[in-house]
Short mmCIF file of C-alpha atoms and ligand atoms in Angstrom, two decimals:
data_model
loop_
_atom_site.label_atom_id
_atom_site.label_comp_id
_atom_site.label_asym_id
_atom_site.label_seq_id
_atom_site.Cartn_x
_atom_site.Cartn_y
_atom_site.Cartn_z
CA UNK A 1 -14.36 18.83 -15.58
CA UNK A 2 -11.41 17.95 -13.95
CA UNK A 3 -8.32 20.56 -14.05
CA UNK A 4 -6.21 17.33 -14.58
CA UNK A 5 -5.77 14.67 -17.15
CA UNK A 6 -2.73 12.32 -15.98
CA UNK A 7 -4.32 12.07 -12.42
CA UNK A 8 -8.09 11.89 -10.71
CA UNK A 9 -7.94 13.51 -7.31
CA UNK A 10 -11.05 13.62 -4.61
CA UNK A 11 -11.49 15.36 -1.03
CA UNK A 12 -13.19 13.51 1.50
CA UNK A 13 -12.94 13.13 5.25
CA UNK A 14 -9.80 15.18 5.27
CA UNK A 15 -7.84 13.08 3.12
CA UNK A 16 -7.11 14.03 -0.76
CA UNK A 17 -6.88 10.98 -2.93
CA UNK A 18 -4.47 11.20 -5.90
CA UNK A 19 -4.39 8.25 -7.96
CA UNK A 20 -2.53 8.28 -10.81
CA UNK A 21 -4.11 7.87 -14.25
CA UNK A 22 -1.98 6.77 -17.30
CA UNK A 23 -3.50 3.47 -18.23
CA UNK A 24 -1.99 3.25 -21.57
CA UNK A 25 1.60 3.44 -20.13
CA UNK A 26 1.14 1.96 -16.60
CA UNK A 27 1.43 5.21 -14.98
CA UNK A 28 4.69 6.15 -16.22
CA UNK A 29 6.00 9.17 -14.49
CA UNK A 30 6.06 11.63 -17.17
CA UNK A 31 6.41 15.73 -16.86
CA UNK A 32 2.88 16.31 -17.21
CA UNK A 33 1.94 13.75 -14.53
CA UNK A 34 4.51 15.16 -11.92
CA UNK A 35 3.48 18.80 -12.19
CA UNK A 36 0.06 17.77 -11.61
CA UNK A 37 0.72 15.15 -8.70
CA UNK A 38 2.69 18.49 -7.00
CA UNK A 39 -0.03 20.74 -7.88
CA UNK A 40 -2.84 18.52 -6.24
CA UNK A 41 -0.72 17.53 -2.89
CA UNK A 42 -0.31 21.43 -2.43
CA UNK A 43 -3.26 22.33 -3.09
CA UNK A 44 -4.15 19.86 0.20
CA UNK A 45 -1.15 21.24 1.97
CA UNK A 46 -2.25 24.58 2.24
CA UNK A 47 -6.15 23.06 3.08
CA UNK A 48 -6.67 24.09 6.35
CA UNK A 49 -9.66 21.01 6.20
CA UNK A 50 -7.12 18.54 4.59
CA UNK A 51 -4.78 16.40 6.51
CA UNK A 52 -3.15 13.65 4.81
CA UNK A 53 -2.75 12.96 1.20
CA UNK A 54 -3.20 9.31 -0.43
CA UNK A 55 -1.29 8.44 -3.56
CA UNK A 56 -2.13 5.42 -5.26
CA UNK A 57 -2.21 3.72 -8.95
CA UNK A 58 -4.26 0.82 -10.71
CA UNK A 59 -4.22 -2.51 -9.69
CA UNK A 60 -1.54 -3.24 -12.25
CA UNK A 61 0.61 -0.90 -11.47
CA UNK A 62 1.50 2.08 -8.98
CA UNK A 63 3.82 3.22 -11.16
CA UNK A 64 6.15 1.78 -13.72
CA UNK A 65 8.49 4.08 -13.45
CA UNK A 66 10.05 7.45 -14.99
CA UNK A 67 8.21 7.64 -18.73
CA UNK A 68 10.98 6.20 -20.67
CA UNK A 69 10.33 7.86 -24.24
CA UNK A 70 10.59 11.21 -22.42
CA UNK A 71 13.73 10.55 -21.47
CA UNK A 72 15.18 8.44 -24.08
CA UNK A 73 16.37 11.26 -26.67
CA UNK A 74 18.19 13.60 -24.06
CA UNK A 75 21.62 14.28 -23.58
CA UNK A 76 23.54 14.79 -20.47
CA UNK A 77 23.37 18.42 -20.77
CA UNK A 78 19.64 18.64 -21.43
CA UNK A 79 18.79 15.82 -18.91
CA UNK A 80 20.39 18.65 -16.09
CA UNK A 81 19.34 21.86 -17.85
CA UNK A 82 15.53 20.58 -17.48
CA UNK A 83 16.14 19.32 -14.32
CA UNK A 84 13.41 16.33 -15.05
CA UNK A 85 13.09 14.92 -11.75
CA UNK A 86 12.75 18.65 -9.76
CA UNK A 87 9.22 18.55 -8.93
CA UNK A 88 9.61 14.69 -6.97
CA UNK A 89 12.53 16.66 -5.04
CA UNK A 90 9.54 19.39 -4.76
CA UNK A 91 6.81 16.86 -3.27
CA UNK A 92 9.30 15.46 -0.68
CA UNK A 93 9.59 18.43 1.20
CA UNK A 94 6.06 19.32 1.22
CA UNK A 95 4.87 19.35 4.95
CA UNK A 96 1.35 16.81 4.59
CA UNK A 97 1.36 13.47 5.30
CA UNK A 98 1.56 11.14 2.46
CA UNK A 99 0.39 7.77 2.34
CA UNK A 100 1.26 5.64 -0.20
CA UNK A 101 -1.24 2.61 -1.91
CA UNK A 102 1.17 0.32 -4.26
CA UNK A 103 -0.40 -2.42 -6.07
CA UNK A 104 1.21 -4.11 -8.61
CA UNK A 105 4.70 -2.64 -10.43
CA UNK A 106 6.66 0.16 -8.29
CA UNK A 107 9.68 0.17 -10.41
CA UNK A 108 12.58 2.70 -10.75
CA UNK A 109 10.73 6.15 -10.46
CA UNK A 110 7.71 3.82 -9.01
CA UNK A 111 9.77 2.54 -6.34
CA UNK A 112 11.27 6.10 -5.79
CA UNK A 113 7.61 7.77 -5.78
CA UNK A 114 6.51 5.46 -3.07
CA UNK A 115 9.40 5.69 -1.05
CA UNK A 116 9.08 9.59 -0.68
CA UNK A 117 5.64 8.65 0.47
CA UNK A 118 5.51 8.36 4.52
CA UNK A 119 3.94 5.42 4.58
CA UNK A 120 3.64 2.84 2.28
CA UNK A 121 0.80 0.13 2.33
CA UNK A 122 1.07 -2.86 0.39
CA UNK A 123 -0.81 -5.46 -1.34
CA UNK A 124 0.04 -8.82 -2.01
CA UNK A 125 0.63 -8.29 -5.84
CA UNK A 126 3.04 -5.52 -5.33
CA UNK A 127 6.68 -5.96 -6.80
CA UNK A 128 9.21 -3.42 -6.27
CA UNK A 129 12.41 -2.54 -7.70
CA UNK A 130 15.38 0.19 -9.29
CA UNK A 131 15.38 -1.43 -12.92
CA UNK A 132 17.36 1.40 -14.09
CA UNK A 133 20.75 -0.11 -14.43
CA UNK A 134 18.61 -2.05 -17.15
CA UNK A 135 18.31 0.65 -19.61
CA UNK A 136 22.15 2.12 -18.99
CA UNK A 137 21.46 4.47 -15.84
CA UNK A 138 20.91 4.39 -12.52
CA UNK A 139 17.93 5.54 -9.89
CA UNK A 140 17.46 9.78 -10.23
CA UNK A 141 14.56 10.06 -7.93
CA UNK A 142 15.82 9.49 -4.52
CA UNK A 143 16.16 5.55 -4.99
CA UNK A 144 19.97 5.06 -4.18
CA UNK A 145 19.76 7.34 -1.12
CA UNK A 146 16.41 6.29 0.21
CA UNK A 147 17.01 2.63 -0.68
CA UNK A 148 20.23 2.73 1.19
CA UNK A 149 18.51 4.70 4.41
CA UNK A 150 15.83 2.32 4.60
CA UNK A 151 17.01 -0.76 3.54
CA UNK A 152 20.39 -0.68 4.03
CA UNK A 153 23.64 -1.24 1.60
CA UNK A 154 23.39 -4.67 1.35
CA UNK A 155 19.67 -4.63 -0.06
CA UNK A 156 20.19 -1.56 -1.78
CA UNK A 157 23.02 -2.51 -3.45
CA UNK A 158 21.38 -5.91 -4.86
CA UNK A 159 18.29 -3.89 -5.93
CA UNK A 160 19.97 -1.14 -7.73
CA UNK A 161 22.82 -3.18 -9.24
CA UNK A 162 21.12 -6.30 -10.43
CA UNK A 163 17.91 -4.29 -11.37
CA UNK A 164 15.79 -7.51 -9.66
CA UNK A 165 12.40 -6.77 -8.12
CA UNK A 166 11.58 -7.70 -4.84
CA UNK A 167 7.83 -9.10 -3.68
CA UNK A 168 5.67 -6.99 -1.02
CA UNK A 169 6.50 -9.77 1.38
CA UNK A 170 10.75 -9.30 0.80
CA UNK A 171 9.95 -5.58 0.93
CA UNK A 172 7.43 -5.92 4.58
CA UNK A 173 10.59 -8.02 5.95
CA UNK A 174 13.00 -5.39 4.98
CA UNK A 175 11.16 -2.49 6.20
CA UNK A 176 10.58 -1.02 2.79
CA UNK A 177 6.87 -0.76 3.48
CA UNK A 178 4.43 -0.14 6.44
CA UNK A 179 2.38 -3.24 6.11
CA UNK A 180 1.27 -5.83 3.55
CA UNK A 181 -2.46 -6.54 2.99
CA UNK A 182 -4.79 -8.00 0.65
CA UNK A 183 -4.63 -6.32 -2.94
CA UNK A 184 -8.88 -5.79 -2.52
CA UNK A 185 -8.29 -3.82 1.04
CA UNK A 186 -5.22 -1.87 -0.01
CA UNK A 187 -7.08 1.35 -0.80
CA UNK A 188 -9.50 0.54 2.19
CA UNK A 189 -6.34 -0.01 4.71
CA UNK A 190 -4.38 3.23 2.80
CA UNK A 191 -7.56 5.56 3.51
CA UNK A 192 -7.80 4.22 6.76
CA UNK A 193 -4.66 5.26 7.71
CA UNK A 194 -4.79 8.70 5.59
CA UNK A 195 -7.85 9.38 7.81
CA UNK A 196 -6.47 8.64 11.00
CA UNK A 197 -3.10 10.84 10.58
CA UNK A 198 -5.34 13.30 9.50
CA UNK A 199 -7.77 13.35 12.16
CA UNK A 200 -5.06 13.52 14.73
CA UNK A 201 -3.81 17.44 15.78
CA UNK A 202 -2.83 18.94 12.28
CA UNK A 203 0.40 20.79 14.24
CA UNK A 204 1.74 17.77 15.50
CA UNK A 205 1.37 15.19 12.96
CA UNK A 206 3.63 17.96 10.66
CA UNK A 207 6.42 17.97 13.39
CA UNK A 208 5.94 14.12 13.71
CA UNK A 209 6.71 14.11 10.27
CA UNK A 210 9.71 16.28 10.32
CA UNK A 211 11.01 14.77 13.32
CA UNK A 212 11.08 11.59 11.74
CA UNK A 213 12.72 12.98 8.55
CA UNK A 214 15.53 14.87 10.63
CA UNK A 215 16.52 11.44 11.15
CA UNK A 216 17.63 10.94 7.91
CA UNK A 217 19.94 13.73 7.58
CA UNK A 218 21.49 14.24 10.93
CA UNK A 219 23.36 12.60 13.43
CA UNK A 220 22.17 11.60 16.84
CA UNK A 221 22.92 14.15 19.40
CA UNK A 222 21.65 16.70 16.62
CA UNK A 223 18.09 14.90 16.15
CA UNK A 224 17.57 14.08 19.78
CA UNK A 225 18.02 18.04 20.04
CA UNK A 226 15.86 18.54 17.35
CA UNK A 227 13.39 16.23 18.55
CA UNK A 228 13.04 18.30 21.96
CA UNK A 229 13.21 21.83 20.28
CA UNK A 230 9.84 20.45 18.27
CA UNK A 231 7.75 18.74 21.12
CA UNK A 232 8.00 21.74 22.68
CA UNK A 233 7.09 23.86 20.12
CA UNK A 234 3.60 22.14 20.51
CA UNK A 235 3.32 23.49 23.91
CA UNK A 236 1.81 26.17 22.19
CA UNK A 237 -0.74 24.90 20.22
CA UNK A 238 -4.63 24.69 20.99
CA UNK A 239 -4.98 21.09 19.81
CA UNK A 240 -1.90 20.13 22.85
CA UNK A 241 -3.94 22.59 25.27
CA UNK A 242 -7.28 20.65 24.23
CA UNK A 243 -5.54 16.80 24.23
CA UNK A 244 -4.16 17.18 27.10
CA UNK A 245 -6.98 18.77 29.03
CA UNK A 246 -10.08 16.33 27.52
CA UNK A 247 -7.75 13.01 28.93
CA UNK A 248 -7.77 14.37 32.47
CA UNK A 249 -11.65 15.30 32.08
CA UNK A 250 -12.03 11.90 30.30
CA UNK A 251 -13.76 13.01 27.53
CA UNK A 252 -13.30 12.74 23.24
CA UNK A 253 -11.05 15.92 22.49
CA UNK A 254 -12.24 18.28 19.97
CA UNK A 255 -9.03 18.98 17.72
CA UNK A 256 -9.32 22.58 15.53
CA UNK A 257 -5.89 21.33 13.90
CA UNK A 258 -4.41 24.33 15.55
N1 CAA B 301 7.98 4.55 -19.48
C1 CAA B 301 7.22 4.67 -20.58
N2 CAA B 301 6.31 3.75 -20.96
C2 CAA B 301 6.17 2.65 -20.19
C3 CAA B 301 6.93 2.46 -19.03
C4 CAA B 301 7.88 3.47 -18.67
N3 CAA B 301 8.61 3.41 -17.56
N4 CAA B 301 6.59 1.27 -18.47
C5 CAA B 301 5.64 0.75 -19.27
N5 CAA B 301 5.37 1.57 -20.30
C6 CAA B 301 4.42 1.38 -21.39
C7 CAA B 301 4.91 0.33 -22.39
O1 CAA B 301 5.81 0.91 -23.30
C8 CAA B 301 3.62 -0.12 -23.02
O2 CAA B 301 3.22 0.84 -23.96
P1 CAA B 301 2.65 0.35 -25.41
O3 CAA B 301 1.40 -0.43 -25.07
O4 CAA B 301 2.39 1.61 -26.12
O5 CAA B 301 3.70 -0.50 -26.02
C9 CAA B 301 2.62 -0.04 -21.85
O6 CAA B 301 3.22 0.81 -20.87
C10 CAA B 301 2.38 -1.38 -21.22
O7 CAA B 301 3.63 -1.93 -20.86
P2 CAA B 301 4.07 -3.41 -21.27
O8 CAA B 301 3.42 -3.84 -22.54
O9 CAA B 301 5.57 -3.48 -21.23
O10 CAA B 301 3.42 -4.25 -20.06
P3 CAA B 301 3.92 -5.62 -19.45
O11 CAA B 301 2.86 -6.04 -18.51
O12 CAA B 301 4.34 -6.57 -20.54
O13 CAA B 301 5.27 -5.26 -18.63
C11 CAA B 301 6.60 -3.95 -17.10
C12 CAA B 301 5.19 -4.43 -17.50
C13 CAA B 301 7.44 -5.13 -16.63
C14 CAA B 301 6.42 -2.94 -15.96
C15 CAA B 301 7.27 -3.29 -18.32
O14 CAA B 301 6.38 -2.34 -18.89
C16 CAA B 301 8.56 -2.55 -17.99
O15 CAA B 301 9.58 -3.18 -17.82
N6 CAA B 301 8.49 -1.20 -17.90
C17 CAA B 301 9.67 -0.39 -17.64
C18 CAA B 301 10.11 -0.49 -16.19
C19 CAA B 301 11.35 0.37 -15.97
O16 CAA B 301 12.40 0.13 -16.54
N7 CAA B 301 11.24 1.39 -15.11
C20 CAA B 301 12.33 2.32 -14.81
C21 CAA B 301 12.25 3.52 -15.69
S1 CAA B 301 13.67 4.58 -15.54
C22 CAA B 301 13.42 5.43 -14.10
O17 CAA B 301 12.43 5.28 -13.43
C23 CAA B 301 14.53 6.38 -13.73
C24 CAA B 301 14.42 6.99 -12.40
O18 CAA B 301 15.12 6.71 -11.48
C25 CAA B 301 13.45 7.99 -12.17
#
């Protein structure tokens, strides 16, 4: 029996599949369903034979958001003294690859969850917004930050002030996802992708990924630097040794994701 009951989780071909599993309230972020979501994508970041996580929901919904009855009888003081949100902060540093799978709603902590996700594929039916300002608050989970960095303040600011969700097409145009497909192939195209990261050189796909994410917080000058001190850090690994040498011997490399 599974060690979970908010999520289903399965290891295959490198790639650990998380889908999220509250039917009854359209995968509403609660407590439960966070500690185990962090619990599962560590347990596949410190698998030497796992590579890339996939997140994904039901074909209704991703995720509908932070559970709303959880939150809905704290105070200011007890909303900071549990520190609700922690364990999304906790996911977002983790080192894996994360690949994202939205159909259907993404909204407020939805939205948020996906966008911590390093790539994000679509499917038609997917609708995406910060609903918060709806119910009195405003995004906790990343969303005004993230929004802003990725969509920019014009966006962001109509998605997080009018609370209006945007379709997967608006959100492939504004860069707010990786690519739009079919709601069928979604999960096809997401493990597709979650195989390939994690078939590539374990050492530099994490770099790639922090490279990427430097960008975020730093300015130019600083990343660039940054940029250089990691590539060649990889000068030292087996899998750059082994790349490098099967192209000039024209033959398939044999990566030990070392
Ligand atoms: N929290 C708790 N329960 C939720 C939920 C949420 N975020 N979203 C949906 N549910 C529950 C509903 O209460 C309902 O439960 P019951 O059957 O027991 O009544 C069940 O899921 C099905 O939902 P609906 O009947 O509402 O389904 P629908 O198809 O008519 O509507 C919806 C779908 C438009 C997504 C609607 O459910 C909705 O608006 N949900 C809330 C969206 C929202 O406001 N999200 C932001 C939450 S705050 C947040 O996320 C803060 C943050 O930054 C982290």
């Amino acid at each position: 029996m599974s060690e979970y009951s908010t999520i289903t989780t399965r290891t295959t071909h490198r790639v650990t599949t998380i889908e999220l599993n509250r039917p009854e309230a359209l995968n509403a972020l609660n407590r439960q369903l966070m500690e185990e979501v962090l619990s599962a994508a560590r347990a596949a970041e410190t698998d030497e034979d796992v590579g890339a996580v996939l997140l994904t929901g039901s074909a209704k919904a991703f995720a509908a958001g932070a559970d709303i009855t959880e939150m809905a009888a704290h105070s200011s003081t007890s909303v900071r003294q549990a520190d609700i949100f922690s364990g999304w902060d906790q996911l977002a540093q983790l080192r894996i690859p994360i690949v994202a799978a939205v159909r259907g709603y993404a909204l407020g902590g939805g939205c948020e969850l996906a966008m911590i996700a390093d790539v994000i594929i679509a499917g038609e039916s997917a609708q995406f917004g910060q609903p918060e300002i709806t119910l009195g608050i405003i995004p906790g989970i990343g969303g005004t930050q993230r929004l802003a960095r990725t969509v920019g303040k014009a966006t962001a600011m109509d998605m997080v002030l009018t609370g209006r969700r945007i379709t997967a097409a608006e959100a492939e145009t504004m860069g707010l996802v990786s690519r739009v497909v079919a709601d069928d192939d979604v999960v096809t195209t997401a493990t597709d992708v979650a195989e390939q990261i994690a078939h590539h050189p374990g050492q530099a796909v994490r770099l790639g990924k922090e490279a990427v994410l430097a960008a975020f917080n730093t300015p130019l000058e600083q990343g660039l630097h940054y940029e250089r001190r990691l590539f060649e850090t990889l000068f030292d690994t087996e899998d750059q040794a082994e790349g490098m040498a099967a192209f000039t011997q024209k033959r398939r490399a044999e990566f030990r994701h070392r």
